Amino acid sequence: MELEDKLDGFLNKGKLSPNEKKEFWKLVHEAKVKYNSVPERVAEKFGNIKAQNTPWRLYKMWSNTLLSVGTLLIGIIAWMWWFDFFILSQSIPLNRSKQLFWIGFFLWILFIFLIMLGPHELSHLLIAKLFKIRFNGWGIYRFQPTLDIEYSSYLRSNFNRRALLHLIGTPVNLIQFLAHLIITTCLNINYWILWLPFTIIYSYLLIAGAVEGYGDIPRCIKELKRKKLHKELH
């Protein structure tokens, strides 16, 4: 009852102070460790408190789906044009001494980003639908689309499902990126240099995520660690 009393206090308060938010997330951690699936009554209170303290403006979920599908289609069309112009239409493979090579280099990075953005979001939506986890909407955080999880449905799920929900976007994008890199370098070996930004970007994201505890992989790891703690307590 002490947990529920604290949650009722936060519910009545509405917007929480920074210290209260820290206490709230501490309670979330404790509840996750205690339960494999948080009881519905308690989960609903957590969900309502989180919804009251959403830090960014939310948009309807259908617009996120439309954005994801749209960027994917635009990326595919742009990618097909890129291959036609920078690979198939060149009688001699472009090399780094030519200005057109570097134009193709930066366009490749732009187009692959468009292709990857849609499947990343759609993979989260698909797994969430499969596990009956809902979203309040989506917003922009750190200059990227971010889904806002409806926390009561999220907490009523279990450790493995929560971990997979966070993880799914990373392998989907990794497979996409590797496939496009391999195809590109097989058709023009001079574009091996595209592996450099790939390595730098992914290394940075992994390191930054580990340090800040933010991102899909750190969140997945946290859920698996809580699963281990839960087993030790029971």
XYZ file of C-alpha atoms in Angstrom:
234
model
C 0.000 0.000 0.000
C 2.943 2.359 0.592
C 3.759 2.206 -3.118
C 0.187 3.003 -4.109
C 0.011 5.844 -1.570
C 3.097 7.429 -3.140
C 1.640 6.997 -6.606
C -1.665 8.555 -5.510
C 0.300 11.528 -4.185
C 2.079 11.948 -7.518
C -1.232 11.615 -9.369
C -2.796 14.388 -7.310
C 0.301 16.566 -7.771
C 0.144 16.461 -11.580
C 3.415 17.924 -12.866
C 6.338 16.602 -10.880
C 9.490 18.441 -9.828
C 12.899 17.066 -10.966
C 13.410 15.361 -7.592
C 9.917 13.883 -7.691
C 10.580 12.568 -11.191
C 13.711 10.828 -9.918
C 11.670 9.251 -7.131
C 8.978 8.231 -9.624
C 11.486 6.434 -11.878
C 12.988 4.782 -8.819
C 9.524 3.430 -8.008
C 9.200 2.233 -11.616
C 12.465 0.325 -11.262
C 11.372 -1.231 -7.953
C 8.007 -2.281 -9.379
C 9.630 -3.836 -12.446
C 12.029 -5.826 -10.275
C 9.219 -6.948 -7.944
C 6.810 -8.066 -10.675
C 7.356 -9.911 -13.925
C 4.129 -8.216 -14.978
C 2.997 -5.259 -12.860
C -0.620 -5.650 -11.596
C -3.122 -3.682 -13.663
C -4.256 -1.337 -10.855
C -0.692 -0.297 -10.039
C 0.339 -0.159 -13.711
C -2.552 2.202 -14.494
C -1.341 4.643 -11.848
C 2.188 4.556 -13.228
C 0.811 5.117 -16.718
C -1.324 8.108 -15.709
C 1.570 9.773 -13.876
C 3.923 9.322 -16.831
C 1.291 10.691 -19.216
C 0.893 13.786 -17.025
C 4.631 14.445 -17.274
C 5.353 13.891 -20.965
C 8.209 16.344 -21.732
C 7.431 16.921 -25.415
C 4.463 17.691 -27.627
C 2.692 14.556 -28.834
C 1.232 13.867 -32.265
C -1.258 11.210 -33.373
C 0.136 7.736 -34.027
C -1.314 7.545 -37.538
C 0.929 10.445 -38.534
C 3.980 8.504 -37.308
C 2.993 5.519 -39.428
C 2.456 7.819 -42.410
C 5.850 9.451 -41.813
C 7.575 6.059 -41.514
C 6.024 4.647 -44.689
C 6.603 7.929 -46.531
C 10.293 8.189 -45.667
C 10.796 4.524 -46.560
C 9.199 4.954 -50.005
C 11.105 8.184 -50.680
C 14.322 6.502 -49.577
C 13.755 3.484 -51.852
C 13.040 5.709 -54.865
C 16.094 7.867 -54.082
C 18.213 4.729 -53.612
C 17.156 3.340 -57.021
C 18.006 6.661 -58.655
C 21.388 6.684 -56.855
C 22.313 3.258 -58.208
C 21.220 4.144 -61.702
C 23.144 7.437 -61.777
C 26.263 6.686 -59.717
C 26.750 2.997 -60.584
C 24.932 1.775 -63.692
C 25.284 4.939 -65.795
C 29.039 5.244 -65.237
C 31.095 3.615 -67.989
C 34.104 3.677 -65.648
C 33.529 3.216 -61.870
C 33.767 6.527 -60.022
C 36.826 6.989 -57.838
C 37.818 9.446 -55.117
C 39.597 11.775 -57.521
C 36.271 12.811 -59.041
C 33.912 15.393 -57.542
C 30.917 13.275 -58.588
C 32.193 10.448 -56.373
C 31.930 12.645 -53.268
C 28.503 13.923 -54.270
C 27.434 10.283 -54.463
C 29.119 9.576 -51.125
C 27.066 12.161 -49.202
C 23.851 11.408 -51.091
C 24.254 7.717 -50.224
C 24.384 8.551 -46.515
C 21.307 10.801 -46.829
C 19.285 8.220 -48.753
C 20.229 5.319 -46.478
C 19.049 7.397 -43.515
C 15.637 7.819 -45.175
C 15.414 4.096 -45.878
C 16.362 3.189 -42.297
C 14.083 5.656 -40.503
C 10.819 4.040 -41.600
C 11.612 0.376 -40.777
C 13.027 1.364 -37.391
C 9.764 2.960 -36.291
C 7.572 0.360 -38.012
C 9.431 -2.524 -36.321
C 8.690 -0.992 -32.901
C 5.034 -0.547 -33.839
C 4.730 -4.126 -35.114
C 6.250 -5.712 -32.000
C 4.195 -3.444 -29.732
C 1.016 -4.473 -31.553
C 1.981 -8.129 -31.207
C 2.575 -7.718 -27.451
C -0.487 -5.475 -26.896
C 1.649 -2.509 -25.835
C 0.147 0.852 -26.760
C 1.508 4.348 -27.385
C 0.195 7.749 -26.288
C 1.577 9.299 -29.463
C 4.945 10.391 -30.774
C 7.132 13.468 -30.527
C 10.565 14.806 -31.417
C 13.387 14.171 -28.955
C 17.028 14.942 -29.762
C 15.996 15.788 -33.325
C 14.532 12.338 -33.993
C 11.020 10.836 -33.919
C 10.346 9.215 -30.545
C 7.399 6.983 -29.652
C 5.785 7.745 -26.298
C 4.824 4.431 -24.669
C 1.496 4.122 -22.867
C 3.120 2.971 -19.666
C 0.354 0.923 -18.091
C 0.259 -1.486 -21.055
C 4.073 -1.511 -21.087
C 4.352 -2.426 -17.394
C 1.692 -5.128 -17.692
C 3.917 -6.826 -20.255
C 6.854 -8.977 -19.116
C 10.639 -8.575 -19.098
C 11.334 -10.410 -22.350
C 8.678 -8.531 -24.299
C 9.782 -5.145 -22.989
C 13.407 -5.976 -23.843
C 12.509 -7.082 -27.374
C 10.342 -3.991 -27.921
C 13.394 -1.809 -27.246
C 15.890 -3.957 -29.120
C 14.040 -4.695 -32.370
C 14.869 -1.446 -34.213
C 18.647 -1.858 -33.870
C 19.116 -5.249 -35.638
C 16.620 -4.233 -38.336
C 18.676 -1.123 -39.130
C 21.996 -2.967 -38.760
C 20.956 -5.619 -41.304
C 19.715 -2.923 -43.684
C 22.885 -0.880 -43.409
C 25.202 -3.880 -43.882
C 23.202 -5.155 -46.866
C 23.328 -1.786 -48.635
C 27.032 -1.341 -47.856
C 27.901 -4.789 -49.207
C 25.854 -4.275 -52.388
C 27.356 -0.817 -52.955
C 30.969 -1.891 -52.491
C 30.493 -5.014 -54.616
C 29.294 -2.851 -57.510
C 31.976 -0.197 -57.001
C 34.849 -1.169 -54.708
C 35.908 2.491 -54.508
C 32.933 3.105 -52.223
C 34.521 0.977 -49.475
C 35.078 4.334 -47.780
C 31.364 4.346 -46.860
C 32.241 1.787 -44.170
C 34.027 4.559 -42.240
C 30.966 6.731 -41.416
C 29.007 3.524 -40.734
C 31.589 2.400 -38.160
C 31.964 5.868 -36.626
C 28.203 6.513 -36.344
C 27.356 3.135 -34.810
C 30.320 3.222 -32.445
C 29.302 6.684 -31.252
C 25.674 5.653 -30.740
C 26.678 2.566 -28.756
C 29.155 4.456 -26.568
C 26.827 7.439 -26.013
C 23.937 5.106 -25.217
C 26.017 3.140 -22.722
C 27.277 6.314 -21.011
C 23.920 8.109 -20.883
C 21.742 5.033 -20.470
C 19.655 6.272 -23.404
C 18.662 4.413 -26.549
C 17.258 1.049 -27.567
C 20.160 -1.183 -26.555
C 20.715 0.308 -23.048
C 16.974 0.052 -22.360
C 16.964 -3.572 -23.498
C 19.934 -4.349 -21.237
C 18.212 -2.659 -18.278
C 15.147 -4.869 -18.708
C 17.280 -8.014 -18.825
C 19.165 -6.912 -15.691
C 15.838 -6.361 -13.917
C 14.745 -9.824 -15.000
C 17.859 -11.231 -13.338
C 17.188 -9.268 -10.130
C 13.562 -10.445 -10.166
C 14.672 -14.090 -10.336
C 17.119 -13.545 -7.470
C 14.320 -12.123 -5.285
C 11.931 -14.940 -6.056
